[in-house]
Amino acid sequence: MNQKSGKTTLYEEHKKLGAKMFSFAGWEMPLQYSSVKEEHLTVRNKAGLFDVSHMGQVFISGKDALDFLQNLVPRDLSGLREGKALYSLLVNDNGGIIDDLIIYRLPDSESCRKFLLIVNASRIEEDLNRLLLFKNNFEVNIDNKSDELSMIAVQGPSSAEVAEALGLNKDDQPARFSLKQTELNGYDILIARTGYTGEDGFEIIVKNEDAPGLWQEILNRGESLGIKPVGYAARDTLRLEASLPLYGQDLTEDTTPVEAALCWAVSKDKKENYSGKEIILNQMTTKKVDRKLIGFKMLDKSVPRHNYEIYVDNQTAGQVTSGGFSPCINTGIGLGYINTQKPFSEGTKIDIMIRGKLHPAEIIKKPFYSRK
Amino acid sequence: MTVNMSGVLCTKSHEYAIQAGDVLKVGITDFAIEQLGDIVFVELPEVGTTFKKGEVFGTIESVKAASEVYLPVSGKIVEINEKVQNEPEIINEDCFGEGWLVKVADYDKADLEGTMYYDEYKHYLEQEEEEIV
């Protein structure tokens, strides 16, 4: 069995396509195949193909599956119907974010609920530790299938056409934030209408041994629709434009959902207890946090990057957690944490310290890009 | 602009230098461009600044990352290419011609001894590639 470390099952495909490889969360992933800007715009205008096999897949089943998960995340999962999905956060006792994940409710089996958690590659271990810590009190099975499964994402406005070209009619395609178990070109797959680019698209989970075949099939059948493989450099600029946080940069165990501006992923009226609940709800009601995640754009041609300092009124006031150049807006953009001592809002002028010089920027509304 | 490539000297850190009269024209090589991808911002020093050989004299920002550029010789910056500051994509299009970065005067020709002619540089890159593979 090909262990999930180092190389994904699609490694040889990336080499064949001439990808420049780099190390990401312990994995050798494609950085780019052609030009970052071109790959970025391919996803915005047509469709891009991503290898996201490094991500973790953890299945939760058993009589207490729902109650178990309800203890771990601030979002109420009781209304999550079969085949639907929710973005959620795994939080620690202080309300700090252990991981951000998507929870899919699979079709029930033998009258018990079954869930699939798609988690960040860099956090699989911490996630499992957290799940195991809470397991005792529940009748639940935790099945980490990350080593056996690969994941391929098709993202972009033409994604539905690409899926159709592979034999999945539009009527049979899952709706947004939904998941289906089906067959695609003879491969057994789980297909979800989710992604990390701000575009319409699918994430397809497939057995490791089927991944190269499915990858090739998607590229062949999608060719006339303009599909192209897209690397991680463009994945980063795409998710940044869509203001989707990256764990390890924008989210850490020291940030709460309120600080991270992820209150929408917290159900305020959730009855069940979960770890960190008191702290999170207190922050939500009092609106008192020491720092808050903001989005900003540069007012000159410079480019903000991870770890640069944010200044307000010539005083250091925070840090850029994600930054880069936006190919769609043609400007440097970034996400960062700013301390809340001074009032700020959209339109507030700030500065970013870049190589010893302050460069003007402005807090703006997130996301930087929304699809039409 | 057509450039006589036989006069192009390259460094292992992928800058080039072209001697033009009393000054040295410095930029980054086509290989560097290929690695960086689409260039979106260039930060150049002020005219009159002096640098030692190997010192950082500017930064090139691509969509992907920020990269520092090193001066191949000790000397004084006498001109910067303002055109590439406004239209950084010129560097992608014509790095050896219109896409130069700075002009250096008062430099010592001996500083160029460790550089490679363009065809030697190409050969060097091929060998590097083999070592990586």
Coordinates of C-alpha atoms in Angstrom, one line a residue:
Chain A
M1 CA 0.0 0.0 0.0
N2 CA 1.2 3.4 -1.0
Q3 CA 1.6 5.2 2.3
K4 CA 0.3 8.8 2.5
S5 CA 3.6 10.5 2.9
G6 CA 6.0 12.0 0.5
K7 CA 4.5 11.3 -2.9
T8 CA 0.8 11.1 -3.9
T9 CA -0.4 8.5 -6.3
L10 CA -0.4 11.2 -9.0
Y11 CA 3.3 12.1 -8.6
E12 CA 4.2 10.5 -11.9
E13 CA 1.4 12.3 -13.7
H14 CA 2.8 15.6 -12.5
K15 CA 6.2 14.7 -13.7
K16 CA 4.8 13.7 -17.1
L17 CA 3.1 17.1 -17.3
G18 CA 6.4 18.9 -16.6
A19 CA 5.3 20.2 -13.2
K20 CA 7.8 22.0 -11.0
M21 CA 7.5 20.2 -7.6
F22 CA 7.9 21.6 -4.1
S23 CA 7.4 20.4 -0.6
F24 CA 4.1 21.1 1.1
A25 CA 3.0 19.8 4.5
G26 CA 5.5 17.0 4.0
W27 CA 4.3 16.1 0.5
E28 CA 5.9 16.6 -2.8
M29 CA 3.2 18.6 -4.7
P30 CA 3.1 20.4 -8.0
L31 CA 3.9 24.1 -7.6
Q32 CA 3.1 25.0 -11.1
Y33 CA 2.8 23.4 -14.6
S34 CA 3.0 26.5 -16.8
S35 CA 2.6 30.0 -15.5
V36 CA 0.9 30.8 -12.2
K37 CA -1.1 33.7 -13.6
E38 CA -2.3 31.5 -16.5
E39 CA -3.3 28.7 -14.3
H40 CA -5.1 31.1 -12.0
L41 CA -7.1 32.6 -14.8
T42 CA -7.8 29.1 -16.2
V43 CA -9.7 28.3 -13.0
R44 CA -11.5 31.7 -13.1
N45 CA -12.5 31.4 -16.7
K46 CA -12.7 27.7 -17.5
A47 CA -11.7 24.8 -15.3
G48 CA -8.6 23.6 -13.5
L49 CA -7.6 20.2 -12.2
F50 CA -5.9 19.8 -8.8
D51 CA -4.3 17.0 -7.0
V52 CA -5.4 17.3 -3.4
S53 CA -4.6 13.8 -2.4
H54 CA -2.5 14.9 0.6
M55 CA -5.7 15.9 2.4
G56 CA -7.1 13.6 5.1
Q57 CA -10.3 11.6 5.0
V58 CA -11.6 10.4 8.3
F59 CA -14.9 8.5 8.5
I60 CA -17.0 8.6 11.6
S61 CA -19.8 6.1 12.1
G62 CA -21.7 4.4 14.9
K63 CA -24.8 5.0 17.0
D64 CA -23.3 8.1 18.7
A65 CA -21.6 9.6 15.6
L66 CA -23.7 12.8 15.6
D67 CA -23.5 13.4 19.4
F68 CA -19.7 12.7 19.2
L69 CA -19.1 15.3 16.6
Q70 CA -21.5 17.8 18.2
N71 CA -19.0 17.8 21.1
L72 CA -16.1 18.8 19.0
V73 CA -17.3 21.6 16.7
P74 CA -19.1 25.0 17.3
R75 CA -21.4 24.4 14.4
D76 CA -24.7 22.7 14.9
L77 CA -24.7 19.5 12.9
S78 CA -28.2 18.3 13.9
G79 CA -29.8 19.7 10.9
L80 CA -27.2 18.4 8.5
R81 CA -29.1 16.1 6.1
E82 CA -27.8 13.0 4.3
G83 CA -25.6 14.0 1.4
K84 CA -25.0 17.5 2.6
A85 CA -21.9 19.2 3.9
L86 CA -20.9 22.0 6.2
Y87 CA -17.6 23.9 6.7
S88 CA -16.6 23.6 10.3
L89 CA -13.9 24.1 12.9
L90 CA -12.4 21.7 15.3
V91 CA -11.7 23.7 18.5
N92 CA -9.7 23.1 21.6
D93 CA -10.7 23.8 25.2
N94 CA -9.7 27.5 24.8
G95 CA -11.7 27.9 21.7
G96 CA -8.6 27.9 19.6
I97 CA -8.8 26.3 16.1
I98 CA -7.2 22.9 15.8
D99 CA -8.2 22.5 12.2
D100 CA -10.8 23.7 9.7
L101 CA -12.6 21.0 7.9
I102 CA -15.6 20.1 5.8
I103 CA -18.0 17.6 7.4
Y104 CA -20.1 15.6 5.0
R105 CA -23.0 13.5 6.1
L106 CA -23.0 10.3 4.1
P107 CA -26.0 8.1 3.5
D108 CA -27.0 6.3 6.7
S109 CA -26.1 2.7 7.1
E110 CA -28.1 0.3 9.3
S111 CA -29.9 3.2 11.0
C112 CA -26.7 4.8 12.2
R113 CA -25.3 8.1 10.9
K114 CA -22.1 8.2 9.0
F115 CA -19.9 11.3 8.4
L116 CA -16.8 12.0 6.4
L117 CA -14.4 14.7 7.6
I118 CA -12.0 16.2 5.0
V119 CA -9.1 17.7 7.0
N120 CA -5.9 19.5 6.3
A121 CA -2.9 17.3 5.5
S122 CA -0.7 19.1 8.1
R123 CA -3.3 18.4 10.8
I124 CA -4.3 14.8 10.4
E125 CA -2.5 13.7 13.5
E126 CA -3.7 16.6 15.8
D127 CA -7.2 16.0 14.5
L128 CA -7.1 12.3 15.3
N129 CA -5.7 12.9 18.7
R130 CA -8.5 15.2 19.4
L131 CA -11.1 12.8 18.2
L132 CA -9.6 9.9 20.2
L133 CA -9.6 12.1 23.3
F134 CA -13.3 12.4 23.1
K135 CA -14.1 8.9 21.9
N136 CA -14.4 7.2 25.3
N137 CA -17.8 8.4 26.1
F138 CA -19.3 7.4 22.8
E139 CA -20.2 4.4 20.7
V140 CA -18.4 5.5 17.6
N141 CA -15.9 4.3 15.0
I142 CA -13.1 6.5 13.8
D143 CA -11.7 5.3 10.5
N144 CA -8.8 7.2 9.0
K145 CA -8.7 6.3 5.4
S146 CA -6.2 9.0 4.3
D147 CA -3.7 6.4 3.3
E148 CA -6.0 4.6 0.9
L149 CA -7.8 7.4 -0.8
S150 CA -6.7 10.1 -3.3
M151 CA -8.5 13.3 -4.0
I152 CA -8.8 15.2 -7.2
A153 CA -10.5 18.6 -7.5
V154 CA -12.1 20.1 -10.7
Q155 CA -12.6 23.9 -10.1
G156 CA -13.9 26.6 -12.4
P157 CA -17.1 27.8 -14.2
S158 CA -16.9 24.9 -16.7
S159 CA -16.7 22.2 -14.0
A160 CA -20.3 21.0 -14.5
E161 CA -19.5 20.6 -18.3
V162 CA -16.4 18.7 -17.4
A163 CA -18.3 16.3 -15.2
E164 CA -20.9 15.9 -17.9
A165 CA -18.2 15.1 -20.4
L166 CA -17.1 12.3 -18.0
G167 CA -20.7 10.9 -18.1
L168 CA -22.2 12.5 -15.1
N169 CA -25.3 14.4 -16.3
K170 CA -26.0 17.7 -14.7
D171 CA -29.1 16.3 -13.1
D172 CA -27.0 13.6 -11.4
Q173 CA -24.4 16.0 -10.2
P174 CA -24.5 16.9 -6.5
A175 CA -25.7 20.4 -5.7
R176 CA -23.5 23.0 -3.9
F177 CA -22.2 21.7 -0.6
S178 CA -23.6 18.2 -1.3
L179 CA -22.0 14.9 -1.9
K180 CA -22.8 11.8 -3.9
Q181 CA -21.6 8.3 -4.1
T182 CA -21.5 7.3 -7.8
E183 CA -19.6 5.9 -10.7
L184 CA -17.5 7.9 -13.0
N185 CA -16.1 6.2 -16.1
G186 CA -16.2 2.9 -14.3
Y187 CA -14.5 4.3 -11.1
D188 CA -16.3 4.2 -7.8
I189 CA -16.1 7.7 -6.4
L190 CA -17.4 10.1 -3.8
I191 CA -18.1 13.4 -5.5
A192 CA -18.7 16.6 -3.6
R193 CA -19.5 20.1 -4.9
T194 CA -17.0 21.9 -2.7
G195 CA -13.6 23.5 -3.2
Y196 CA -11.0 26.0 -2.2
T197 CA -10.9 28.4 -5.1
G198 CA -14.1 30.5 -4.8
E199 CA -15.4 28.9 -8.0
D200 CA -18.0 26.3 -8.7
G201 CA -16.4 22.8 -8.8
F202 CA -16.1 19.3 -7.5
E203 CA -13.8 17.4 -5.2
I204 CA -13.6 13.7 -6.1
I205 CA -12.5 11.1 -3.7
V206 CA -11.2 7.9 -5.3
K207 CA -9.2 4.8 -4.3
N208 CA -5.4 5.3 -4.7
E209 CA -5.1 2.8 -7.5
D210 CA -7.8 4.5 -9.5
A211 CA -6.4 8.0 -9.2
P212 CA -4.0 8.1 -12.1
G213 CA -6.6 6.7 -14.5
L214 CA -9.3 9.1 -13.4
W215 CA -6.8 12.0 -13.6
Q216 CA -5.9 11.2 -17.2
E217 CA -9.5 10.7 -18.1
I218 CA -10.5 14.1 -16.8
L219 CA -7.7 15.8 -18.7
N220 CA -8.6 14.0 -21.9
R221 CA -12.3 14.5 -21.8
G222 CA -12.1 18.0 -20.5
E223 CA -9.5 19.1 -23.0
S224 CA -12.0 20.7 -25.4
L225 CA -13.5 22.5 -22.4
G226 CA -10.2 24.1 -21.6
I227 CA -9.3 22.1 -18.5
K228 CA -5.7 22.4 -17.4
P229 CA -3.7 21.1 -14.4
V230 CA -3.2 23.7 -11.8
G231 CA -0.4 23.8 -9.2
Y232 CA -0.2 25.0 -5.6
A233 CA 1.1 28.5 -6.4
A234 CA -2.1 29.3 -8.2
R235 CA -4.2 27.4 -5.6
D236 CA -2.8 29.8 -3.1
T237 CA -3.6 33.0 -5.1
L238 CA -7.1 31.6 -5.9
R239 CA -8.0 30.8 -2.3
L240 CA -6.5 34.2 -1.1
E241 CA -8.7 36.1 -3.6
A242 CA -11.7 34.2 -2.3
S243 CA -10.5 35.0 1.3
L244 CA -10.4 31.3 2.3
P245 CA -8.1 30.9 5.3
L246 CA -5.1 28.6 5.2
Y247 CA -4.5 26.6 8.3
G248 CA -1.0 27.2 9.7
Q249 CA -1.0 30.8 8.4
D250 CA -4.4 32.4 8.9
L251 CA -5.6 29.9 11.5
T252 CA -3.7 28.4 14.4
E253 CA -4.5 26.8 17.8
D254 CA -4.1 30.3 19.2
T255 CA -6.9 31.9 17.1
T256 CA -10.5 31.6 17.9
P257 CA -13.3 31.6 15.3
V258 CA -14.3 35.1 16.4
E259 CA -10.8 36.5 15.9
A260 CA -10.6 34.7 12.6
A261 CA -13.9 36.3 11.4
L262 CA -15.4 32.8 11.1
C263 CA -18.5 33.5 13.3
W264 CA -20.6 32.2 10.5
A265 CA -19.2 28.8 11.2
V266 CA -20.4 29.0 14.8
S267 CA -24.0 28.2 15.6
K268 CA -25.0 30.7 18.3
D269 CA -28.0 28.8 19.5
K270 CA -26.5 25.4 19.5
K271 CA -27.8 23.5 22.6
E272 CA -25.0 20.9 22.9
N273 CA -21.9 21.6 24.8
Y274 CA -18.6 21.6 22.9
S275 CA -15.1 22.4 24.1
G276 CA -14.4 26.1 24.2
K277 CA -18.0 27.0 23.9
E278 CA -18.1 29.5 26.7
I279 CA -15.1 31.4 25.5
I280 CA -16.3 31.6 21.9
L281 CA -19.8 32.6 22.8
N282 CA -18.5 35.2 25.2
Q283 CA -16.3 36.7 22.5
M284 CA -19.3 36.7 20.1
T285 CA -21.7 38.5 22.4
T286 CA -19.3 41.0 23.9
K287 CA -17.5 41.5 20.5
K288 CA -14.4 41.8 22.6
V289 CA -11.3 40.2 21.0
D290 CA -7.7 41.5 21.1
R291 CA -7.2 41.0 17.4
K292 CA -9.3 40.4 14.4
L293 CA -8.6 39.0 10.9
I294 CA -9.0 41.7 8.2
G295 CA -8.6 41.8 4.4
F296 CA -6.6 44.6 2.8
K297 CA -5.3 45.7 -0.6
M298 CA -2.2 47.6 -1.4
L299 CA -2.5 51.2 -2.6
D300 CA 0.8 51.0 -4.5
K301 CA 2.3 48.3 -6.7
S302 CA 4.0 46.4 -3.9
V303 CA 3.1 42.9 -2.8
P304 CA 2.5 41.9 0.8
R305 CA 3.7 38.5 2.0
H306 CA 3.2 36.2 5.0
N307 CA 4.7 37.6 8.3
Y308 CA 5.1 41.2 7.2
E309 CA 4.1 43.8 9.9
I310 CA 0.9 45.8 9.7
Y311 CA 1.1 49.4 10.9
V312 CA -1.7 51.8 11.9
D313 CA -0.8 55.4 12.5
N314 CA 2.9 54.6 12.2
Q315 CA 2.7 52.0 15.0
T316 CA 3.0 48.3 14.6
A317 CA -0.5 46.9 14.9
G318 CA -0.4 43.3 13.6
Q319 CA 0.8 40.9 11.1
V320 CA 0.1 39.7 7.6
T321 CA -0.8 36.0 7.7
S322 CA -1.4 35.6 3.9
G323 CA -0.4 37.9 1.1
G324 CA 0.2 37.9 -2.5
F325 CA -0.6 39.4 -5.9
S326 CA -4.1 39.1 -7.1
P327 CA -4.2 38.3 -10.8
C328 CA -7.9 39.3 -11.0
I329 CA -7.7 42.6 -9.2
N330 CA -4.1 43.3 -10.4
T331 CA -3.0 44.5 -6.9
G332 CA -1.3 43.1 -3.9
I333 CA -3.8 41.7 -1.4
G334 CA -3.6 40.1 2.0
L335 CA -5.2 38.8 5.1
G336 CA -3.8 39.7 8.5
Y337 CA -4.5 40.1 12.2
I338 CA -4.8 43.7 13.5
N339 CA -5.1 44.6 17.2
T340 CA -8.4 46.1 18.1
Q341 CA -7.2 48.9 20.4
K342 CA -7.9 51.5 17.7
P343 CA -11.1 51.4 15.8
F344 CA -11.0 50.3 12.2
S345 CA -13.4 49.5 9.5
E346 CA -13.5 49.0 5.7
G347 CA -11.7 52.0 4.2
T348 CA -9.3 52.4 7.1
K349 CA -5.8 53.2 5.8
I350 CA -3.0 51.0 7.1
D351 CA 0.6 50.5 6.1
I352 CA 2.5 47.3 5.5
M353 CA 6.3 47.2 6.3
I354 CA 8.0 45.8 3.2
R355 CA 11.8 45.5 3.3
G356 CA 12.1 48.4 5.8
K357 CA 9.7 50.7 4.1
L358 CA 6.0 51.4 4.9
H359 CA 3.7 50.9 1.9
P360 CA 0.1 52.2 2.0
A361 CA -2.8 49.8 2.1
E362 CA -6.5 49.9 2.9
I363 CA -8.8 47.6 4.7
I364 CA -11.4 46.3 2.3
K365 CA -14.4 44.0 2.3
K366 CA -13.7 40.3 2.0
P367 CA -13.8 38.3 -0.2
F368 CA -11.6 40.1 -2.7
Y369 CA -13.2 38.1 -5.4
S370 CA -16.7 36.6 -5.8
R371 CA -17.8 34.6 -8.8
K372 CA -20.5 36.0 -10.9
Chain B
M1 CA 15.6 45.0 -29.1
T2 CA 18.1 42.5 -30.3
V3 CA 21.0 41.8 -27.9
N4 CA 24.3 40.4 -28.9
M5 CA 24.3 37.5 -26.5
S6 CA 28.1 37.0 -26.8
G7 CA 28.5 40.1 -24.6
V8 CA 26.3 38.8 -21.9
L9 CA 27.9 37.7 -18.6
C10 CA 25.9 35.7 -16.1
T11 CA 26.2 34.8 -12.4
K12 CA 25.3 31.7 -10.6
S13 CA 22.5 33.6 -8.8
H14 CA 21.0 34.4 -12.3
E15 CA 21.8 38.0 -12.8
Y16 CA 23.5 39.2 -16.0
A17 CA 25.8 42.0 -16.8
I18 CA 26.5 43.7 -20.2
Q19 CA 29.4 46.1 -20.6
A20 CA 28.2 49.2 -22.5
G21 CA 31.0 51.8 -22.6
D22 CA 31.9 53.0 -19.1
V23 CA 28.8 51.5 -17.5
L24 CA 27.5 48.0 -16.8
K25 CA 23.9 47.1 -17.5
V26 CA 22.5 44.6 -15.0
G27 CA 19.4 42.5 -15.1
I28 CA 18.1 39.0 -14.5
T29 CA 18.5 36.1 -16.9
D30 CA 15.8 34.3 -18.9
F31 CA 16.3 31.3 -16.6
A32 CA 15.5 33.5 -13.6
I33 CA 12.4 34.7 -15.4
E34 CA 11.3 31.2 -16.1
Q35 CA 11.6 30.3 -12.4
L36 CA 9.8 33.4 -11.2
G37 CA 7.0 33.5 -13.6
D38 CA 4.9 36.7 -14.1
I39 CA 6.7 39.6 -12.6
V40 CA 4.4 42.2 -10.9
F41 CA 6.6 44.6 -9.0
V42 CA 10.2 45.7 -9.0
E43 CA 12.0 47.5 -6.3
L44 CA 15.2 49.3 -7.4
P45 CA 17.7 51.4 -5.4
E46 CA 18.1 55.1 -5.7
V47 CA 20.5 56.5 -8.2
G48 CA 23.8 57.3 -6.5
T49 CA 23.7 54.4 -4.1
T50 CA 26.9 52.3 -4.0
F51 CA 26.9 48.6 -3.4
K52 CA 29.6 45.9 -2.8
K53 CA 29.8 42.9 -5.1
G54 CA 27.2 40.3 -4.1
E55 CA 25.0 42.8 -2.2
V56 CA 21.2 42.9 -2.6
F57 CA 20.4 45.9 -4.8
G58 CA 16.7 45.2 -5.4
T59 CA 13.7 42.9 -5.2
I60 CA 11.6 41.3 -7.9
E61 CA 8.1 40.3 -7.0
S62 CA 6.4 37.7 -9.0
V63 CA 2.9 36.3 -8.5
K64 CA 4.6 33.5 -6.7
A65 CA 7.2 35.1 -4.4
A66 CA 9.6 37.9 -3.7
S67 CA 13.2 37.4 -4.9
E68 CA 16.3 39.5 -4.1
V69 CA 18.7 40.4 -6.8
Y70 CA 22.5 40.7 -6.2
L71 CA 24.9 43.1 -7.8
P72 CA 27.6 41.2 -9.7
V73 CA 30.2 43.9 -9.1
S74 CA 31.0 46.6 -6.6
G75 CA 30.0 50.0 -7.9
K76 CA 27.6 52.9 -8.0
I77 CA 24.1 52.9 -9.5
V78 CA 24.0 55.7 -12.1
E79 CA 20.7 54.9 -13.7
I80 CA 17.6 52.7 -12.9
N81 CA 15.1 51.5 -15.5
E82 CA 12.0 53.5 -14.6
K83 CA 10.1 51.8 -17.4
V84 CA 10.1 48.4 -15.7
Q85 CA 8.9 49.9 -12.4
N86 CA 5.8 51.0 -14.2
E87 CA 5.5 48.0 -16.5
P88 CA 7.2 45.1 -14.8
E89 CA 5.9 42.7 -17.5
I90 CA 8.6 44.1 -19.8
I91 CA 11.1 42.0 -17.9
N92 CA 9.2 38.9 -18.8
E93 CA 9.1 39.9 -22.4
D94 CA 12.6 41.1 -23.0
C95 CA 14.9 40.6 -20.0
F96 CA 18.2 41.2 -21.8
G97 CA 16.9 44.2 -23.7
E98 CA 14.2 46.6 -22.6
G99 CA 13.9 44.7 -19.3
W100 CA 17.3 45.7 -17.8
L101 CA 17.2 46.8 -14.2
V102 CA 20.2 49.2 -13.3
K103 CA 23.3 50.7 -14.8
V104 CA 26.5 50.7 -12.7
A105 CA 29.5 52.9 -13.0
D106 CA 32.9 53.1 -11.2
Y107 CA 33.1 49.3 -11.1
D108 CA 36.1 47.1 -11.2
K109 CA 36.3 44.8 -14.2
A110 CA 38.1 42.3 -12.1
D111 CA 34.9 41.7 -10.2
L112 CA 33.5 40.1 -13.4
E113 CA 36.0 37.3 -13.4
G114 CA 33.8 34.7 -11.7
T115 CA 30.9 35.2 -14.2
M116 CA 30.1 33.0 -17.1
Y117 CA 29.5 33.8 -20.8
Y118 CA 25.9 33.1 -21.7
D119 CA 26.6 29.8 -23.4
E120 CA 28.7 28.7 -20.5
Y121 CA 25.9 29.6 -18.2
K122 CA 23.4 27.6 -20.3
H123 CA 25.8 24.6 -20.0
Y124 CA 26.1 25.2 -16.2
L125 CA 22.3 25.2 -15.9
E126 CA 22.1 21.9 -17.8
Q127 CA 24.6 20.3 -15.4
E128 CA 22.7 21.7 -12.4
E129 CA 19.5 20.2 -13.7
E130 CA 21.2 16.8 -14.0
E131 CA 22.3 17.0 -10.4
I132 CA 18.9 17.9 -9.2
V133 CA 17.4 14.9 -11.1

